[in-house]
Tab-separated table of C-alpha atoms in Angstrom:
chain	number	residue	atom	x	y	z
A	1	UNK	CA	28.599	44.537	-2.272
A	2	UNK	CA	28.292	41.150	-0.417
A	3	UNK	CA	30.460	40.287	2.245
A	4	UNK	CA	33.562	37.898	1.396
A	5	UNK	CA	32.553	34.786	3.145
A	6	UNK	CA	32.975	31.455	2.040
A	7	UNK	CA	29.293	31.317	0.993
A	8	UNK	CA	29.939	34.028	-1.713
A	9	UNK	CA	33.451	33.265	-2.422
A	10	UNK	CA	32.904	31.204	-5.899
A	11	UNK	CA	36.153	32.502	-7.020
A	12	UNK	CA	38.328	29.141	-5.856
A	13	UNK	CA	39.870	26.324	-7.480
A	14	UNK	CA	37.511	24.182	-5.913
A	15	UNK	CA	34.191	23.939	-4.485
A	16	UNK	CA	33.454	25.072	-0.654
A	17	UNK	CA	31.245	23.301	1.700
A	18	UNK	CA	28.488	25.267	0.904
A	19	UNK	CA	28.605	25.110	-2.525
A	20	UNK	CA	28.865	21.117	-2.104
A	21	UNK	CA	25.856	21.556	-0.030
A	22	UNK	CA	23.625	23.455	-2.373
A	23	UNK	CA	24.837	20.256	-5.127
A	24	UNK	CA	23.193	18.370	-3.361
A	25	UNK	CA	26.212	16.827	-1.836
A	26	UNK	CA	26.173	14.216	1.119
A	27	UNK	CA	23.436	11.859	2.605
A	28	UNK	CA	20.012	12.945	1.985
A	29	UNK	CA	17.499	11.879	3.994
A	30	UNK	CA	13.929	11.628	3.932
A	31	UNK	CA	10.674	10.421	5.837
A	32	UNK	CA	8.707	7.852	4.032
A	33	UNK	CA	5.238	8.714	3.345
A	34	UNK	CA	2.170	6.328	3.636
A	35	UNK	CA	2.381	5.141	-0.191
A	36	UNK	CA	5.825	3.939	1.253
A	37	UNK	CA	4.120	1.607	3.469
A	38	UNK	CA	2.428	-1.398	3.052
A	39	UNK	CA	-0.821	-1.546	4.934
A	40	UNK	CA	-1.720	-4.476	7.242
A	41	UNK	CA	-4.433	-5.673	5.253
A	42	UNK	CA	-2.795	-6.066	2.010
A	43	UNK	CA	-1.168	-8.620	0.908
A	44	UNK	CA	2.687	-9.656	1.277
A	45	UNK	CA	2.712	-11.282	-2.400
A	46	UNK	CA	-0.252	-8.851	-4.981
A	47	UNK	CA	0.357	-5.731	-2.191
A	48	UNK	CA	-3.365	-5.310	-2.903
A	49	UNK	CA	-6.441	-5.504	0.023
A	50	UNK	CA	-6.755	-9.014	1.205
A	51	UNK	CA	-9.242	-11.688	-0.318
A	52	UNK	CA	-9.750	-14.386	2.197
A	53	UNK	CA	-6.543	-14.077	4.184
A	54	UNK	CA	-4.541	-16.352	5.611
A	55	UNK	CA	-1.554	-15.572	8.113
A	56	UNK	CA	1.534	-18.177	8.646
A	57	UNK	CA	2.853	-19.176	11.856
A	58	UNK	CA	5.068	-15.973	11.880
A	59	UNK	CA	2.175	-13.271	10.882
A	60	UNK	CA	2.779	-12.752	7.480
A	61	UNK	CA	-0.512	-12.073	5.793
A	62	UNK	CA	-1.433	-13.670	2.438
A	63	UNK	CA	-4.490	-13.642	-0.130
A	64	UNK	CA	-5.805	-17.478	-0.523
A	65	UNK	CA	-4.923	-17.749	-3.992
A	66	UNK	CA	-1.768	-15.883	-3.940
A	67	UNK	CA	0.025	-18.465	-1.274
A	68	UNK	CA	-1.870	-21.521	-2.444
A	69	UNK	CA	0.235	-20.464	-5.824
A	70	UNK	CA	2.991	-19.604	-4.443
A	71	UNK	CA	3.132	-22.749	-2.113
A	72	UNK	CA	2.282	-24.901	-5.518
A	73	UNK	CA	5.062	-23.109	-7.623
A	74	UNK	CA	7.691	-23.963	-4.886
A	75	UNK	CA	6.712	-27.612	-4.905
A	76	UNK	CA	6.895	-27.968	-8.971
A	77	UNK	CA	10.164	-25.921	-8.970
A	78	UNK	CA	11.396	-28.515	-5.783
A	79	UNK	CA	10.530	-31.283	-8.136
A	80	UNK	CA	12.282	-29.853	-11.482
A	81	UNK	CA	15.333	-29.353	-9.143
A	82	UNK	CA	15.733	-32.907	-7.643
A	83	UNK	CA	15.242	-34.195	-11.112
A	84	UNK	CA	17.920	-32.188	-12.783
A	85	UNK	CA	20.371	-32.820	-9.396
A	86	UNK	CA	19.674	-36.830	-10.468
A	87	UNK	CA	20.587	-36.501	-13.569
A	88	UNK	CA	23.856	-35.010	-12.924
A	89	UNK	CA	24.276	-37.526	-10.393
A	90	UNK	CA	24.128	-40.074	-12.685
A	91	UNK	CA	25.885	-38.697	-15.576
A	92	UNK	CA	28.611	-38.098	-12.640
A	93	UNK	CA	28.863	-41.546	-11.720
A	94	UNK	CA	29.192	-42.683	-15.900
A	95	UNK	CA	32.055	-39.843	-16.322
A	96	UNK	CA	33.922	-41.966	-13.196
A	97	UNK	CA	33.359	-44.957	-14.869
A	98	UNK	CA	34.400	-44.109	-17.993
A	99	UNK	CA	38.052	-42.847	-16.483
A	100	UNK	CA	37.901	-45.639	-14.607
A	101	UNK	CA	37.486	-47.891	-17.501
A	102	UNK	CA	40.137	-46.156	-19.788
A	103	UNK	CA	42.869	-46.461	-16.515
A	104	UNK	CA	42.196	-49.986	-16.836
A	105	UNK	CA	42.697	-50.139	-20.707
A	106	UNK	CA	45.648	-47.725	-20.081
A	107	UNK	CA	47.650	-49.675	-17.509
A	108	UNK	CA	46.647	-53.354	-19.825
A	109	UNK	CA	48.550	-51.384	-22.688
A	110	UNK	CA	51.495	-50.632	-20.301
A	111	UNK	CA	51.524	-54.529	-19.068
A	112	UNK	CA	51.308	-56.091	-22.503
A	113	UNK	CA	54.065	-53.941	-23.760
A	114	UNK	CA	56.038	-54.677	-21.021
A	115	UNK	CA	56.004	-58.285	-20.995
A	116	UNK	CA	55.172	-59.268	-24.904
A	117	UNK	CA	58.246	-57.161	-26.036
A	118	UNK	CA	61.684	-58.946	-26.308
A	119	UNK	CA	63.456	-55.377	-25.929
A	120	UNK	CA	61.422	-52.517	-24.380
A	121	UNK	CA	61.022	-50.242	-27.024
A	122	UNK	CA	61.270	-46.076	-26.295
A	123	UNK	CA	60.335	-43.400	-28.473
A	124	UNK	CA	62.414	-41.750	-31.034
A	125	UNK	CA	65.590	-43.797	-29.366
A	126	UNK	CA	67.327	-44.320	-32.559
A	127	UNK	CA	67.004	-41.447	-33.784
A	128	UNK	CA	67.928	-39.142	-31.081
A	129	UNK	CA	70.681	-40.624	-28.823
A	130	UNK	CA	70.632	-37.845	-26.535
A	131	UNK	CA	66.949	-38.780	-25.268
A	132	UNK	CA	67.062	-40.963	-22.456
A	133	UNK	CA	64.367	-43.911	-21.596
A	134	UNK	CA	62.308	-41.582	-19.193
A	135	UNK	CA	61.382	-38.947	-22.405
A	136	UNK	CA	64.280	-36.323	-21.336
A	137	UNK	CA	65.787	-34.632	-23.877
A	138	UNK	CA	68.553	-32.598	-22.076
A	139	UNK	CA	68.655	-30.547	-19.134
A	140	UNK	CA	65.817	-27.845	-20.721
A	141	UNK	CA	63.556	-30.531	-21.685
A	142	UNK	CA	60.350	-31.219	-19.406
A	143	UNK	CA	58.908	-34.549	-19.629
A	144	UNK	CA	54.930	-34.398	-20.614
A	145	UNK	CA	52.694	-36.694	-18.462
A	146	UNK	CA	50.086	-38.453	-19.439
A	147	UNK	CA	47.051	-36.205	-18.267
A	148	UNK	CA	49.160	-33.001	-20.154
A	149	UNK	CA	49.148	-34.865	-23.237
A	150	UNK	CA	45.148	-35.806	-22.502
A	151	UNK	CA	44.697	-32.428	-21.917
A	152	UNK	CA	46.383	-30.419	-24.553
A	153	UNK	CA	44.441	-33.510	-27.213
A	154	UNK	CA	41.252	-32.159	-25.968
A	155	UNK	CA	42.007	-28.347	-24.931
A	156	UNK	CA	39.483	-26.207	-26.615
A	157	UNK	CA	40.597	-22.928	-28.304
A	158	UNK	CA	40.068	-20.254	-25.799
A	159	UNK	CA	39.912	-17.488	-28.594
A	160	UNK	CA	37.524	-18.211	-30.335
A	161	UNK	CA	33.839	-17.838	-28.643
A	162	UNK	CA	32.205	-20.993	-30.373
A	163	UNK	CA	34.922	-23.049	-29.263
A	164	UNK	CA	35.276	-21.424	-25.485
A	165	UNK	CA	35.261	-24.073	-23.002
A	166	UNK	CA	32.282	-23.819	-20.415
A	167	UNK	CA	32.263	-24.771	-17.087
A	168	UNK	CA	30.369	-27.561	-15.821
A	169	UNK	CA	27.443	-26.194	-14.018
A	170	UNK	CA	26.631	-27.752	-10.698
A	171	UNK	CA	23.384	-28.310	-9.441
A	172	UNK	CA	23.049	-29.063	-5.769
A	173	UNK	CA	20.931	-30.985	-3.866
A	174	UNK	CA	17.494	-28.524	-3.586
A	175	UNK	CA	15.573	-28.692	-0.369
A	176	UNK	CA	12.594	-30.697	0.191
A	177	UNK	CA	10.430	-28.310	1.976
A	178	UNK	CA	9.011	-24.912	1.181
A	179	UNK	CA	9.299	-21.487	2.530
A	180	UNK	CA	7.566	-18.677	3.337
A	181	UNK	CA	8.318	-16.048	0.743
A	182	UNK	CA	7.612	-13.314	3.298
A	183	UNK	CA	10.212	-14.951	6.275
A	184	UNK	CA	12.080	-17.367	4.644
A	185	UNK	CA	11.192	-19.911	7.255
A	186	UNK	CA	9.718	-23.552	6.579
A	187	UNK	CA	6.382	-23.192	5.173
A	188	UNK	CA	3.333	-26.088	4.863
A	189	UNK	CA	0.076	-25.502	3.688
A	190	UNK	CA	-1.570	-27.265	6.107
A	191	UNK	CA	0.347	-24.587	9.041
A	192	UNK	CA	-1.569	-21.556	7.420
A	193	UNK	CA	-4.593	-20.354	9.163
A	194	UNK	CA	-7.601	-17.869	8.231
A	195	UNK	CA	-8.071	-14.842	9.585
A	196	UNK	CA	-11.368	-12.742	10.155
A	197	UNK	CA	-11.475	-9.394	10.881
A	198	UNK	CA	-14.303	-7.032	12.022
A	199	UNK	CA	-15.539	-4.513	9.254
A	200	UNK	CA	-16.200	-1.210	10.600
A	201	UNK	CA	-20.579	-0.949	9.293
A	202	UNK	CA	-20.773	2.237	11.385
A	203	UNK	CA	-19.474	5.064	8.601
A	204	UNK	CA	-19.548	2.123	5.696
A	205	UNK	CA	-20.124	3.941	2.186
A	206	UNK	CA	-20.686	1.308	-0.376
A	207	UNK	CA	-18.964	3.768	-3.161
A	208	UNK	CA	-15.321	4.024	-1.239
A	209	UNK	CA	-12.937	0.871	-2.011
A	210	UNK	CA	-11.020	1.371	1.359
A	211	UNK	CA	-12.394	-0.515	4.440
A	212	UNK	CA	-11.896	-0.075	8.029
A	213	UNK	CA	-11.561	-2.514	10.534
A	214	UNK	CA	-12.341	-2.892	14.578
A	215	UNK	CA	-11.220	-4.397	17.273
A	216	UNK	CA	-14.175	-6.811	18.074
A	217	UNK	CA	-13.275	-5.981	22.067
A	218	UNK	CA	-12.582	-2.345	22.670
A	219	UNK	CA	-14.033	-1.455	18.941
A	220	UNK	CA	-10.750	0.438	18.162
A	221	UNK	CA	-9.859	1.485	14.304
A	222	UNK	CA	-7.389	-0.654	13.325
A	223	UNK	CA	-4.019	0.749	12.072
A	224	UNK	CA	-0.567	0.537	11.106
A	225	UNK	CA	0.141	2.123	14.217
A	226	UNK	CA	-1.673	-1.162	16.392
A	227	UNK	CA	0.279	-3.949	16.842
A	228	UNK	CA	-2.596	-7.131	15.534
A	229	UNK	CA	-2.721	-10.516	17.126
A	230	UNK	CA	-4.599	-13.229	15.625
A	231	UNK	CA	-5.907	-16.350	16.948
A	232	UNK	CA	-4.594	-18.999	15.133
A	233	UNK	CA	-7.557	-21.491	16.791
A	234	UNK	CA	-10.544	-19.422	15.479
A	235	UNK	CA	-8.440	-17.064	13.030
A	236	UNK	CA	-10.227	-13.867	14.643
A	237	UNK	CA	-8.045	-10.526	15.236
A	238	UNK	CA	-7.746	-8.406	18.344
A	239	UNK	CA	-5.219	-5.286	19.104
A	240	UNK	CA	-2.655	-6.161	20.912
A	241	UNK	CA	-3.914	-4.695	24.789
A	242	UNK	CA	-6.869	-6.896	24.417
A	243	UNK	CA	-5.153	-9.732	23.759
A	244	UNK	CA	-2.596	-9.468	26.673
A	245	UNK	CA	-5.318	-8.119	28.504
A	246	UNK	CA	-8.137	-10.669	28.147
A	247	UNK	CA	-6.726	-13.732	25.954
A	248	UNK	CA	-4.127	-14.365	27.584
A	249	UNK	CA	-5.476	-13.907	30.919
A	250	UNK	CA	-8.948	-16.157	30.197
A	251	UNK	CA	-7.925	-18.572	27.633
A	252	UNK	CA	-10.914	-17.840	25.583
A	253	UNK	CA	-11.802	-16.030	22.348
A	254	UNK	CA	-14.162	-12.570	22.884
A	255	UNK	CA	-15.901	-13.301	19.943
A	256	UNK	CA	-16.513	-16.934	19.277
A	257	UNK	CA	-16.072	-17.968	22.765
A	258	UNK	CA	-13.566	-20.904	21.885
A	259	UNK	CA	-10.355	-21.873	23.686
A	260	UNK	CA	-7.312	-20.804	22.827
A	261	UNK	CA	-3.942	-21.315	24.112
A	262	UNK	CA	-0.346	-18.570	24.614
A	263	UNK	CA	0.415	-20.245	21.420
A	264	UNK	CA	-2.232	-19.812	19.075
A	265	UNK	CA	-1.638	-15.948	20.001
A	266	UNK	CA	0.141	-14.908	16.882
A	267	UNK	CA	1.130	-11.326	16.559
A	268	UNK	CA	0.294	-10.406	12.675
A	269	UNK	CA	3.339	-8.689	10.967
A	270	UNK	CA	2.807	-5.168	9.465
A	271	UNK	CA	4.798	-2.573	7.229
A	272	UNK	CA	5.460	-0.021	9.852
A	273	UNK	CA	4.439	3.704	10.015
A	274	UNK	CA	5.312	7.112	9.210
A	275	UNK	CA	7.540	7.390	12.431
A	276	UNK	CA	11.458	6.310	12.261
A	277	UNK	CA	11.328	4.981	15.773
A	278	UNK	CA	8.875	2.404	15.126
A	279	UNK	CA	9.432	-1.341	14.452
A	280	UNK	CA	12.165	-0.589	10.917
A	281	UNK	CA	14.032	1.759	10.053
A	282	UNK	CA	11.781	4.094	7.617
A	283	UNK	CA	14.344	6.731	6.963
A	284	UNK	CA	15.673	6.427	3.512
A	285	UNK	CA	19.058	7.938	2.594
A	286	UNK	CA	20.936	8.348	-0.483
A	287	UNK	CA	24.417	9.881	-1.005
A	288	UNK	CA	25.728	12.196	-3.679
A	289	UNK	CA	28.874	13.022	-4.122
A	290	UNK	CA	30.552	15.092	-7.010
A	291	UNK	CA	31.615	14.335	-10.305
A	292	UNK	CA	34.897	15.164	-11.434
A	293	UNK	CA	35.082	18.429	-13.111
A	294	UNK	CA	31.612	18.353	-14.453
A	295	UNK	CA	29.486	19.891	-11.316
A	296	UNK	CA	27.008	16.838	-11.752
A	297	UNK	CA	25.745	15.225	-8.665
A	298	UNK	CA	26.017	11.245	-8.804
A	299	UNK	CA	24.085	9.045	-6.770
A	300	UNK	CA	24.597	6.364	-4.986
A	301	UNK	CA	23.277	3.982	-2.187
A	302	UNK	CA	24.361	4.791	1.282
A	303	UNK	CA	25.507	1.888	3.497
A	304	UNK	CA	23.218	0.953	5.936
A	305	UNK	CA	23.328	2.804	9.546
């Protein structure tokens, strides 16, 4: 006969920690894997292997086509925007008009009563003495202004859903410039750069999809765990101790042989690895907790650490 711990006491009213533990209950955790990760020569936008990249100012890494459509879809979105926000501009300025307009007619009305009528005349005053000039009918009585009266004329029945009044949607003024859909930061066409890197010809085999790439200096394999640099002058790419080592240092592409500056060193972005302490945070959690009386384990997102 087992032991009476808490592990094989299932007798209680409610569940121990152990039990809640074999549910499945609290923050799970788990590495990611490498089909987790996006590789640094695929593409921020298809996610597939490169075709003709081209890296921003920041080191996101793009297909051709994908940006040049992504750039172009910004700009005819941009225009649809600022075309829409003029419109309501100027249906804005005929609504102020118009109020304007019917003030004017309102207060004419007002004057021309005032001053073409031998005795001012007030409403209902001969048949209810107790209702004074103003529109008071006692002490109970509120009197109704004229923007109540406007507005219970026009009010809409809020019951019914074909007559439900709608809000007036506002469109604001869009920005004029577009963005990089990777970093959110200001994003021309003419700032995007190629890049070239150096196919590994050694171990090629013209069946397998996957190539690998070198450094063109120390002839490294590069991966996710390398951090890239590109130069943005000659668009060719280097690991990272080359390029501190030698760019930096001589001004002068190892493979071309052209100039290049600190700033046309741009360190290519990357997805990460399989390690938690790299770059981001590649831990993913999830908590469970238990469902009320039915055992069930419901899941939800933890808050980031």
């Amino acid at each position: 006969m087992p032991q009476r711990h808490s592990k094989n006491n299932n007798d209680l009213a409610f569940f121990t920690y152990d039990e809640k533990r074999k549910l499945g209950y609290g923050t799970q955790r788990e590495r990611l894997g490498k089909d987790s990760i996006k590789p640094f020569d695929a593409c921020s936008l298809c996610l597939k292997p490169f075709i003709n990249p081209m890296s921003c100012p920041k080191g996101h890494v793009f297909c051709k086509e994908c940006i040049l459509e992504c750039l172009l879809a910004q700009k005819k979105d941009i225009i649809r925007k600022q075309a829409a926000h003029e419109l309501q501009k100027k249906q804005d300025k005929e609504e102020e008009q118009e109020k304007l307009a019917a003030q004017r007619a309102r207060e004419l009305d007002a004057f021309d009563q005032q001053n073409h009528g031998a005795v001012p005349q007030y409403s209902n005053d001969s048949r209810n003495s107790s209702q004074d000039k103003n529109g008071f009918h006692g002490a109970n009585s509120v009197k109704t202004t004229s923007y109540e009266e406007e507005a219970l004329r026009t009010m809409k029945a809020f019951w019914l859903p074909s007559a439900t009044p709608e809000a007036a949607v506002k469109v604001e003024a869009p920005s004029s410039h577009t963005t990089c859909p990777e970093g959110n930061e200001k994003l021309k066409m003419k700032s995007l750069f190629p890049i070239y890197l150096t196919e590994d010809t050694s171990e090629s085999d013209e069946s397998s999809l996957d190539k690998s790439y070198l450094c063109p200096s120390c002839k490294v394999t590069l991966t996710n765990t390398l951090t890239l640099v590109a130069v943005s002058s000659c668009g060719h790419v280097f690991c990272k101790k080359c390029a501190d080592k030698f760019l930096a240092a001589d001004k002068v592409c190892l493979e071309c042989s052209k100039g290049c500056k600190g700033r046309d060193l741009v360190q290519l972005e990357k997805g990460g690895t399989g390690f938690a302490g790299h770059d981001e945070g590649l831990v993913a959690t999830d908590f469970k907790h238990l469902g009320s009386g039915s055992g069930l384990g419901l899941v939800r997102p933890s808050s980031k650490v």
